[in-house]
Amino acid sequence: MSNRPCTLRIASLHGKSQLVKWNVLEKGQSRTHCHRCVDAVVSLIVADDPLDSLLAQERARERFQISREWCAS
């Protein structure tokens, strides 16, 4: 897997149909940098029940998308 510059996007839900729109959150220097940003956000999710916390973290991860910048040199 390439560690080239990537764009980190986050999903937002809109309207009654809960239409998903992807918004650019950050332009990362690398795929690793983007993954670290996701991990930092997800680690903020804490619940009283460890299982609830794990499920909440997994749902949060699904709201992020990392895509490669094809035109990056």
Coordinates of C-alpha atoms in Angstrom, one line a residue:
M1 CA 0.0 0.0 0.0
S2 CA 1.4 3.4 -1.0
N3 CA 2.1 6.0 1.7
R4 CA 1.6 8.9 -0.8
P5 CA -0.3 12.1 0.2
C6 CA -4.0 11.4 0.8
T7 CA -7.2 13.3 1.5
L8 CA -9.1 12.5 4.7
R9 CA -12.9 12.9 4.3
I10 CA -15.7 12.6 6.9
A11 CA -19.3 11.6 6.2
S12 CA -22.2 13.8 7.2
L13 CA -25.8 12.7 6.9
H14 CA -28.4 15.1 5.4
G15 CA -32.2 15.3 5.4
K16 CA -34.9 12.7 6.1
S17 CA -33.3 10.2 3.7
Q18 CA -30.0 10.5 5.6
L19 CA -28.1 11.1 2.4
V20 CA -24.4 10.7 3.0
K21 CA -22.1 13.6 1.8
W22 CA -18.3 13.3 2.1
N23 CA -16.5 16.5 3.3
V24 CA -12.8 17.1 3.1
L25 CA -11.5 17.1 6.7
E26 CA -7.8 17.3 6.0
K27 CA -5.1 16.9 3.3
G28 CA -2.6 14.5 4.9
Q29 CA 1.1 14.2 4.1
S30 CA 0.7 10.5 3.9
R31 CA -1.8 7.6 4.4
T32 CA -0.2 7.0 7.8
H33 CA -0.8 10.6 8.8
C34 CA -4.5 10.3 7.8
H35 CA -4.9 7.0 9.8
R36 CA -3.4 8.7 12.8
C37 CA -5.9 11.6 12.5
V38 CA -8.8 9.1 12.4
D39 CA -7.3 7.2 15.4
A40 CA -7.0 10.4 17.4
V41 CA -10.7 11.3 16.8
V42 CA -11.9 7.8 17.4
S43 CA -9.9 7.5 20.7
L44 CA -12.0 10.4 22.1
I45 CA -15.1 8.2 22.1
V46 CA -15.4 6.8 25.6
A47 CA -18.4 4.9 27.1
D48 CA -19.2 3.4 30.5
D49 CA -19.5 0.0 29.0
P50 CA -16.3 -1.2 27.2
L51 CA -18.4 -3.1 24.6
D52 CA -20.5 0.0 23.8
S53 CA -17.2 2.0 23.5
L54 CA -15.8 -0.5 21.0
L55 CA -19.0 -0.5 18.9
A56 CA -19.1 3.3 19.0
Q57 CA -15.5 3.5 17.9
E58 CA -16.2 1.1 15.0
R59 CA -19.2 3.1 13.8
A60 CA -17.0 6.3 14.0
R61 CA -14.3 4.7 11.9
E62 CA -16.9 3.9 9.2
R63 CA -17.6 7.7 8.9
F64 CA -14.1 8.4 7.6
Q65 CA -12.7 7.8 4.1
I66 CA -9.1 8.1 3.0
S67 CA -8.4 8.5 -0.6
R68 CA -5.1 8.9 -2.5
E69 CA -4.3 12.1 -4.2
W70 CA -3.6 10.9 -7.7
C71 CA -2.1 14.1 -9.0
A72 CA 0.4 14.3 -6.1
S73 CA 4.0 14.3 -7.3

